[in-house]
Short mmCIF file of C-alpha atoms in Angstrom, two decimals:
data_model
loop_
_atom_site.label_atom_id
_atom_site.label_comp_id
_atom_site.label_asym_id
_atom_site.label_seq_id
_atom_site.Cartn_x
_atom_site.Cartn_y
_atom_site.Cartn_z
CA MET A 199 -32.89 -102.52 73.36
CA LYS A 200 -31.85 -106.05 73.81
CA LYS A 201 -31.11 -108.07 70.73
CA ARG A 202 -32.51 -111.52 70.49
CA ILE A 203 -29.84 -114.06 70.27
CA VAL A 204 -29.18 -116.54 67.54
CA VAL A 205 -28.84 -119.93 68.67
CA LEU A 206 -28.07 -121.34 65.58
CA LEU A 207 -25.97 -120.93 68.48
CA PHE A 208 -25.38 -124.32 69.27
CA ALA A 209 -25.49 -125.44 65.90
CA ALA A 210 -22.20 -126.40 65.86
CA CYS A 211 -21.86 -127.50 69.32
CA LEU A 212 -18.77 -129.45 68.59
CA LEU A 213 -19.36 -132.24 70.97
CA LEU A 214 -18.02 -135.57 71.94
CA ALA A 215 -20.83 -137.99 71.54
CA ALA A 216 -21.57 -140.63 73.89
CA CYS A 217 -21.00 -142.80 76.87
CA GLN A 218 -19.97 -146.38 76.28
CA ALA A 219 -23.53 -147.62 76.66
CA GLU A 220 -24.65 -145.43 73.74
CA ASP A 221 -21.43 -145.73 71.75
CA PRO A 222 -20.29 -149.36 72.08
CA GLU A 223 -17.89 -149.11 69.15
CA ASN A 224 -16.42 -145.83 70.40
CA LEU A 225 -17.32 -144.10 67.15
CA PHE A 226 -16.81 -140.72 68.71
CA GLU A 227 -13.35 -141.50 70.13
CA THR A 228 -14.34 -141.09 73.78
CA THR A 229 -11.35 -141.59 76.04
CA GLN A 230 -11.47 -143.72 79.17
CA GLU A 231 -11.35 -140.60 81.35
CA GLU A 232 -14.35 -139.15 79.57
CA THR A 233 -16.63 -142.13 80.15
CA GLY A 234 -18.63 -142.79 83.26
CA SER A 235 -21.84 -141.45 84.72
CA THR A 236 -23.97 -139.49 82.27
CA THR A 237 -26.29 -138.11 84.93
CA ALA A 238 -25.87 -134.43 85.71
CA PRO A 239 -27.93 -131.81 87.54
CA ALA A 240 -30.42 -130.03 85.30
CA GLY A 241 -28.79 -127.19 83.38
CA THR A 242 -25.24 -128.46 83.83
CA LEU A 243 -22.98 -130.19 81.35
CA PRO A 244 -22.16 -133.84 82.10
CA ALA A 245 -18.49 -134.71 82.35
CA THR A 246 -18.73 -136.75 79.14
CA VAL A 247 -19.47 -133.61 77.11
CA THR A 248 -16.06 -132.18 76.28
CA GLY A 249 -16.54 -130.55 72.90
CA GLU A 250 -14.22 -132.93 71.08
CA TYR A 251 -16.62 -133.88 68.30
CA GLN A 252 -19.14 -131.85 66.33
CA TYR A 253 -21.70 -134.66 66.29
CA GLY A 254 -24.91 -133.77 64.41
CA ASN A 255 -24.57 -130.00 64.38
CA MET A 256 -21.58 -129.95 62.02
CA GLN A 257 -23.64 -131.78 59.40
CA LYS A 258 -26.51 -129.31 59.25
CA SER A 259 -27.40 -127.39 56.12
CA GLY A 260 -27.04 -123.68 56.75
CA SER A 261 -24.98 -123.90 59.95
CA PHE A 262 -21.48 -124.43 58.56
CA SER A 263 -20.13 -125.09 62.05
CA ASN A 264 -20.73 -121.60 63.40
CA PHE A 265 -21.06 -122.85 66.97
CA ALA A 266 -18.84 -124.67 69.41
CA LEU A 267 -18.58 -125.88 72.98
CA TYR A 268 -15.41 -124.54 74.59
CA ASN A 269 -14.38 -124.38 78.24
CA GLY A 270 -17.87 -125.36 79.39
CA LYS A 271 -19.66 -122.63 77.42
CA PHE A 272 -21.29 -122.49 74.02
CA LEU A 273 -19.72 -120.12 71.52
CA PHE A 274 -21.73 -118.69 68.65
CA ILE A 275 -21.73 -115.84 66.18
CA ALA A 276 -24.42 -113.33 67.11
CA PRO A 277 -26.45 -111.21 64.62
CA ASN A 278 -23.92 -108.39 65.03
CA HIS A 279 -21.21 -110.84 63.85
CA LEU A 280 -19.53 -110.81 67.26
CA LEU A 281 -18.29 -114.06 68.79
CA SER A 282 -20.33 -114.58 71.95
CA THR A 283 -20.89 -117.19 74.65
CA TYR A 284 -23.83 -118.81 76.42
CA ASP A 285 -23.37 -120.23 79.91
CA PRO A 286 -25.49 -123.41 80.22
CA VAL A 287 -25.52 -123.16 84.02
CA SER A 288 -26.48 -119.51 84.51
CA GLY A 289 -28.20 -118.99 81.16
CA GLU A 290 -26.23 -115.77 80.67
CA VAL A 291 -25.11 -114.53 77.27
CA SER A 292 -21.99 -112.41 76.91
CA LEU A 293 -19.20 -111.59 74.46
CA LEU A 294 -16.13 -113.79 74.32
CA CYS A 295 -14.15 -110.56 74.65
CA GLN A 296 -14.37 -109.34 78.25
CA ASP A 297 -12.28 -106.17 77.81
CA ALA A 298 -14.51 -103.33 79.03
CA ALA A 299 -12.47 -100.79 77.05
CA CYS A 300 -12.79 -102.69 73.76
CA THR A 301 -15.14 -101.37 71.08
CA HIS A 302 -15.34 -104.83 69.46
CA SER A 303 -15.20 -103.18 66.06
CA GLY A 304 -12.11 -104.98 64.84
CA VAL A 305 -11.01 -101.92 62.88
CA ASP A 306 -8.83 -100.26 65.50
CA GLU A 307 -5.18 -101.31 65.10
CA GLU A 308 -4.78 -101.00 68.86
CA GLU A 309 -7.66 -103.38 69.41
CA ASP A 310 -7.07 -107.13 69.28
CA CYS A 311 -10.61 -108.32 69.96
CA PRO A 312 -11.34 -112.08 69.93
CA SER A 313 -15.05 -111.35 69.37
CA ALA A 314 -14.61 -109.22 66.23
CA ASN A 315 -14.34 -110.28 62.58
CA SER A 316 -15.49 -113.85 63.12
CA ALA A 317 -15.95 -115.65 59.80
CA GLY A 318 -17.52 -118.84 61.12
CA ASN A 319 -16.47 -122.48 60.97
CA LEU A 320 -16.01 -122.54 64.77
CA GLU A 321 -14.42 -125.73 66.04
CA SER A 322 -13.39 -126.88 69.48
CA TYR A 323 -10.88 -129.71 69.33
CA ASP A 324 -8.31 -131.12 71.76
CA GLY A 325 -8.84 -128.22 74.16
CA LYS A 326 -8.27 -125.59 71.45
CA LEU A 327 -10.60 -123.25 69.60
CA TYR A 328 -10.44 -122.60 65.86
CA GLN A 329 -12.33 -120.52 63.32
CA ARG A 330 -11.99 -119.09 59.83
CA GLY A 331 -10.13 -115.80 59.57
CA VAL A 332 -10.65 -112.72 57.44
CA ILE A 333 -11.05 -113.44 53.77
CA PHE A 334 -8.08 -113.52 51.41
CA GLY A 335 -8.22 -113.05 47.68
CA ASP A 336 -8.37 -116.80 47.20
CA GLY A 337 -10.27 -117.89 50.31
CA TRP A 338 -10.28 -117.86 54.10
CA SER A 339 -7.51 -118.53 56.59
CA ILE A 340 -7.64 -120.78 59.68
CA MET A 341 -7.18 -119.12 63.06
CA GLU A 342 -6.49 -120.58 66.51
CA LEU A 343 -7.24 -118.87 69.82
CA LYS A 344 -3.92 -118.36 71.61
CA ASP A 345 -3.38 -116.17 74.67
CA GLY A 346 -6.81 -114.61 74.25
CA VAL A 347 -6.49 -113.65 70.57
CA PHE A 348 -6.95 -115.50 67.29
CA GLN A 349 -3.73 -116.17 65.41
CA GLN A 350 -3.38 -117.51 61.87
CA ILE A 351 -2.17 -121.10 61.49
CA VAL A 352 -3.10 -121.71 57.82
CA GLY A 353 -3.13 -119.03 55.13
CA GLY A 354 -5.66 -118.36 52.37
CA GLY A 355 -7.39 -120.77 50.04
CA VAL A 356 -9.59 -122.36 52.72
CA SER A 357 -13.30 -123.03 52.16
CA ASN A 358 -13.92 -124.95 55.41
CA PHE A 359 -12.12 -127.34 57.75
CA PHE A 360 -12.36 -129.72 60.71
CA HIS A 361 -10.09 -131.93 62.84
CA HIS A 362 -10.27 -135.66 63.41
CA ASN A 363 -7.83 -138.02 65.08
CA GLN A 364 -5.18 -135.26 65.32
CA ASN A 365 -5.42 -134.55 61.59
CA LEU A 366 -6.68 -131.29 60.07
CA TYR A 367 -8.92 -131.74 57.01
CA VAL A 368 -9.34 -128.75 54.70
CA LYS A 369 -11.64 -128.25 51.73
CA THR A 370 -10.04 -125.63 49.51
CA THR A 371 -11.69 -122.94 47.42
CA ASP A 372 -10.52 -124.75 44.29
CA ARG A 373 -12.38 -127.89 45.47
CA SER A 374 -9.63 -130.13 46.71
CA LEU A 375 -9.55 -132.08 49.98
CA LEU A 376 -6.27 -131.70 51.90
CA VAL A 377 -5.06 -133.26 55.14
CA TYR A 378 -2.46 -131.87 57.54
CA GLU A 379 -1.40 -135.03 59.35
CA ASN A 380 -0.44 -135.01 63.03
CA GLY A 381 0.21 -131.28 63.17
CA SER A 382 2.27 -131.15 59.99
CA ALA A 383 2.65 -127.73 58.36
CA THR A 384 2.62 -129.34 54.90
CA PRO A 385 -0.66 -130.75 53.56
CA ARG A 386 -1.23 -133.84 51.49
CA VAL A 387 -3.87 -133.89 48.74
CA LEU A 388 -6.47 -136.58 49.42
CA VAL A 389 -9.02 -135.86 46.68
CA GLU A 390 -8.42 -133.58 43.70
CA GLU A 391 -12.09 -132.91 42.90
CA PHE A 392 -14.05 -132.61 46.14
CA THR A 393 -17.47 -130.95 46.41
CA LEU A 394 -18.86 -132.51 49.60
CA MET A 395 -20.31 -130.36 52.38
CA TRP A 396 -21.21 -131.03 56.02
CA THR A 397 -18.47 -133.64 56.30
CA THR A 398 -17.64 -135.92 59.21
CA ILE A 399 -15.56 -139.06 59.72
CA PHE A 400 -16.55 -142.44 61.10
CA GLY A 401 -14.04 -145.27 60.97
CA GLN A 402 -12.13 -145.20 57.69
CA TYR A 403 -14.76 -143.17 55.84
CA LEU A 404 -15.47 -139.49 55.44
CA TYR A 405 -19.18 -138.80 54.83
CA GLY A 406 -20.87 -135.77 53.32
CA CYS A 407 -23.39 -134.42 50.81
CA ASN A 408 -22.85 -132.71 47.48
CA GLY A 409 -26.31 -131.13 47.29
CA PHE A 410 -27.73 -134.02 45.29
CA ASP A 411 -26.44 -137.25 46.84
CA ILE A 412 -24.98 -138.63 50.07
CA CYS A 413 -21.41 -139.78 49.52
CA ARG A 414 -18.35 -141.11 51.29
CA VAL A 415 -14.58 -141.28 50.76
CA ASP A 416 -12.46 -144.24 51.86
CA LEU A 417 -9.56 -142.49 53.59
CA GLN A 418 -7.53 -145.70 53.66
CA ALA A 419 -7.70 -146.23 49.90
CA GLU A 420 -4.49 -145.82 47.92
CA THR A 421 -6.29 -143.24 45.78
CA PRO A 422 -9.35 -141.96 47.68
CA VAL A 423 -12.36 -141.13 45.51
CA VAL A 424 -15.87 -139.88 46.18
CA GLU A 425 -18.38 -142.75 46.21
CA THR A 426 -22.13 -142.15 45.98
CA LEU A 427 -24.12 -144.02 48.63
CA VAL A 428 -27.64 -142.63 48.26
CA GLU A 429 -28.80 -140.75 45.19
CA ASN A 430 -31.26 -137.84 45.28
CA ALA A 431 -30.76 -137.37 49.01
CA GLU A 432 -29.51 -134.96 51.64
CA GLY A 433 -28.92 -135.92 55.24
CA MET A 434 -26.58 -136.80 58.08
CA THR A 435 -25.11 -139.74 59.93
CA ASP A 436 -24.76 -140.70 63.59
CA GLY A 437 -22.17 -143.39 62.85
CA GLN A 438 -24.79 -146.15 62.96
CA HIS A 439 -27.19 -145.05 60.20
CA LEU A 440 -27.63 -142.47 57.47
CA TYR A 441 -30.72 -140.30 57.99
CA TYR A 442 -31.87 -138.45 54.89
CA VAL A 443 -34.68 -136.80 52.98
CA ASN A 444 -35.41 -138.36 49.60
CA LEU A 445 -35.38 -135.47 47.14
CA ALA A 446 -37.18 -137.59 44.54
CA GLU A 447 -40.03 -138.43 46.96
CA ASP A 448 -41.10 -135.02 48.28
CA ASN A 449 -38.49 -135.04 51.04
CA HIS A 450 -39.85 -138.06 52.90
CA LEU A 451 -37.52 -139.10 55.74
CA TYR A 452 -35.55 -142.36 55.41
CA ARG A 453 -32.87 -144.22 57.32
CA CYS A 454 -30.38 -146.75 55.92
CA ASP A 455 -27.16 -148.57 56.80
CA MET A 456 -23.85 -146.75 56.64
CA ASP A 457 -23.17 -148.19 53.16
CA GLY A 458 -26.56 -147.07 51.82
CA ALA A 459 -28.18 -150.49 52.08
CA ASN A 460 -31.56 -151.34 53.65
CA PRO A 461 -33.39 -148.03 53.26
CA THR A 462 -36.37 -147.70 55.60
CA LEU A 463 -39.12 -145.09 55.37
CA LEU A 464 -39.51 -143.29 58.71
CA VAL A 465 -41.82 -140.35 57.94
CA ASP A 466 -44.10 -140.40 54.89
CA GLN A 467 -44.48 -136.63 54.88
CA PRO A 468 -42.05 -133.96 53.68
CA VAL A 469 -39.39 -133.14 56.29
CA LEU A 470 -37.30 -129.94 56.32
CA GLN A 471 -33.69 -131.04 55.92
CA ALA A 472 -32.31 -127.95 57.68
CA SER A 473 -34.29 -128.80 60.83
CA MET A 474 -33.00 -132.36 61.25
CA ASN A 475 -30.67 -133.31 64.07
CA PHE A 476 -30.11 -136.06 66.61
CA ASP A 477 -28.67 -136.90 69.98
CA ASN A 478 -27.93 -140.30 71.49
CA ASP A 479 -31.56 -141.35 71.83
CA TYR A 480 -33.72 -139.24 69.51
CA PHE A 481 -33.95 -137.79 66.02
CA TYR A 482 -35.55 -134.32 65.81
CA TYR A 483 -37.31 -132.70 62.84
CA ARG A 484 -40.13 -130.49 61.58
CA LEU A 485 -42.43 -131.03 58.62
CA TYR A 486 -42.22 -129.18 55.31
CA THR A 487 -45.62 -129.97 53.85
CA SER A 488 -46.37 -126.58 52.32
CA GLY A 489 -43.06 -126.23 50.48
CA ASP A 490 -42.69 -122.93 52.31
CA LEU A 491 -40.41 -122.44 55.31
CA ASP A 492 -43.02 -120.23 56.97
CA GLY A 493 -46.20 -121.83 55.67
CA GLY A 494 -48.76 -124.02 57.32
CA GLU A 495 -49.57 -124.70 60.93
CA ASP A 496 -47.38 -127.81 60.88
CA SER A 497 -44.31 -125.59 60.39
CA HIS A 498 -44.66 -124.51 64.03
CA ASP A 499 -44.46 -128.07 65.37
CA LEU A 500 -41.33 -129.89 66.51
CA TYR A 501 -41.19 -133.70 66.45
CA ARG A 502 -38.84 -136.39 67.62
CA LEU A 503 -38.62 -140.13 67.02
CA SER A 504 -36.80 -142.79 68.99
CA LYS A 505 -33.64 -144.00 67.27
CA SER A 506 -33.99 -147.43 68.88
CA ASP A 507 -37.62 -147.73 67.70
CA PRO A 508 -38.35 -145.19 64.93
CA THR A 509 -42.06 -146.10 64.99
CA GLN A 510 -42.20 -144.24 68.30
CA MET A 511 -42.54 -140.61 67.23
CA GLU A 512 -44.18 -137.68 68.96
CA LYS A 513 -44.86 -133.98 68.66
CA ILE A 514 -42.93 -132.37 71.51
CA ALA A 515 -43.51 -128.64 71.04
CA THR A 516 -45.62 -126.09 69.15
CA LEU A 517 -44.02 -122.64 68.96
CA ALA A 518 -45.47 -119.26 68.07
CA GLU A 519 -43.03 -118.98 65.15
CA PRO A 520 -42.12 -121.52 62.45
CA VAL A 521 -39.38 -123.91 63.55
CA TYR A 522 -36.21 -123.61 61.49
CA GLN A 523 -33.14 -125.33 62.95
CA VAL A 524 -32.63 -127.69 65.87
CA PHE A 525 -29.31 -128.06 67.65
CA THR A 526 -28.48 -130.81 70.09
CA VAL A 527 -26.03 -131.38 72.89
CA PRO A 528 -25.41 -135.10 73.48
CA GLU A 529 -25.65 -136.05 77.16
CA TYR A 530 -27.20 -132.62 77.89
CA ASP A 531 -30.83 -132.30 78.95
CA LYS A 532 -31.71 -129.47 76.56
CA ILE A 533 -31.97 -128.70 72.86
CA PHE A 534 -31.85 -125.35 71.06
CA VAL A 535 -34.41 -124.33 68.44
CA ALA A 536 -34.01 -121.41 66.05
CA VAL A 537 -37.28 -120.15 64.58
CA ARG A 538 -38.11 -117.95 61.62
CA VAL A 539 -39.53 -114.47 62.10
CA GLU A 540 -39.80 -111.36 59.96
CA ASN A 541 -36.36 -109.81 59.44
CA SER A 542 -34.87 -112.92 61.05
CA ALA A 543 -31.46 -112.09 59.59
CA VAL A 544 -31.45 -109.08 61.90
CA SER A 545 -33.09 -110.39 65.05
CA PRO A 546 -33.46 -114.17 64.96
CA VAL A 547 -35.31 -115.85 67.79
CA VAL A 548 -33.95 -118.93 69.53
CA TYR A 549 -35.41 -121.03 72.29
CA VAL A 550 -33.74 -123.41 74.70
CA MET A 551 -35.97 -126.23 75.95
CA GLY A 552 -35.88 -129.71 77.39
CA THR A 553 -35.22 -132.58 75.02
CA ASP A 554 -38.90 -133.45 75.45
CA GLY A 555 -39.92 -129.95 74.37
CA SER A 556 -40.65 -128.74 77.88
CA ASN A 557 -40.06 -125.22 79.20
CA PRO A 558 -39.20 -123.35 75.95
CA THR A 559 -37.28 -120.23 76.98
CA LEU A 560 -36.25 -117.34 74.76
CA LEU A 561 -32.59 -116.39 74.89
CA GLU A 562 -31.68 -112.72 74.84
CA MET A 563 -28.42 -110.97 74.18
CA PRO A 564 -27.35 -107.88 76.15
CA GLU A 565 -26.60 -104.62 74.41
CA VAL A 566 -23.03 -104.10 73.22
#
């Protein structure tokens, strides 16, 4: 029986953001070769999408960067914990490991399976693929895909990590922020006490949430410290604004400047923080009016608002199941929506659809 595929999938679509028209300050470090036409045939990936930056998906509660774009395909961790791929052109789902003789169990010493034992934190950067390795006594390791197998590049003590501007940033299990600069094998401690999650870097600042507030760290400071920008909030940033739910106001959706100034109410109803995401033009979300992930008819509805004019908002889809997480692919003509069903930890349901909510299609995974 076919297993339904997770598309938390594309959660972590680690993507380069935008063309020059949408990214005038080059916040996402697009190179000259990567700019140009953003028009592509339906179902194909535009040339500007290279997987160099995690964009909105890396900042999502519950995803922890378990998805990546690598070599033109989306990589994700399926319900059976096997690293798998989705081809955006053909729509086919398969294992990253293509060895027909492999059992994909990861327990056979003769078997070196790149699909087995995936521990998440997938990242595609500079043409390379990374993920967390098997757990150590004091934390995870960092693995890099080399010659078809994952090889350790950083030992234990890792909570999570990401690259930016050729530097590797690591949050440790003892809550420190380290940086391995320009490929160095020796890290430098940036922040001694660091509790931020869902981190990303824009300009000189690293942004993230600590579960209560939205914060940033000035990476150019002589002694970097965590600075609170918005209290009682959880959210994400697109490099132009901070989008967040106000935890003190029943999770109403706000937007403010990158320094926390000029807060503006966008949606005066509760919004589910886990569902929020954005692309170049739109911000996507579902409502959370019942205080229950599966409750109320409004939990089945998916909305989007225009980033250039947030007063322009619309319901774009109503699904049979409650909407849970939305994952975006900048410059791509589709979004991915994970929904909640009974026993969803075993057989989650994910749809791929147009960015306007059109043509929702269930993704299925072949038997292993």
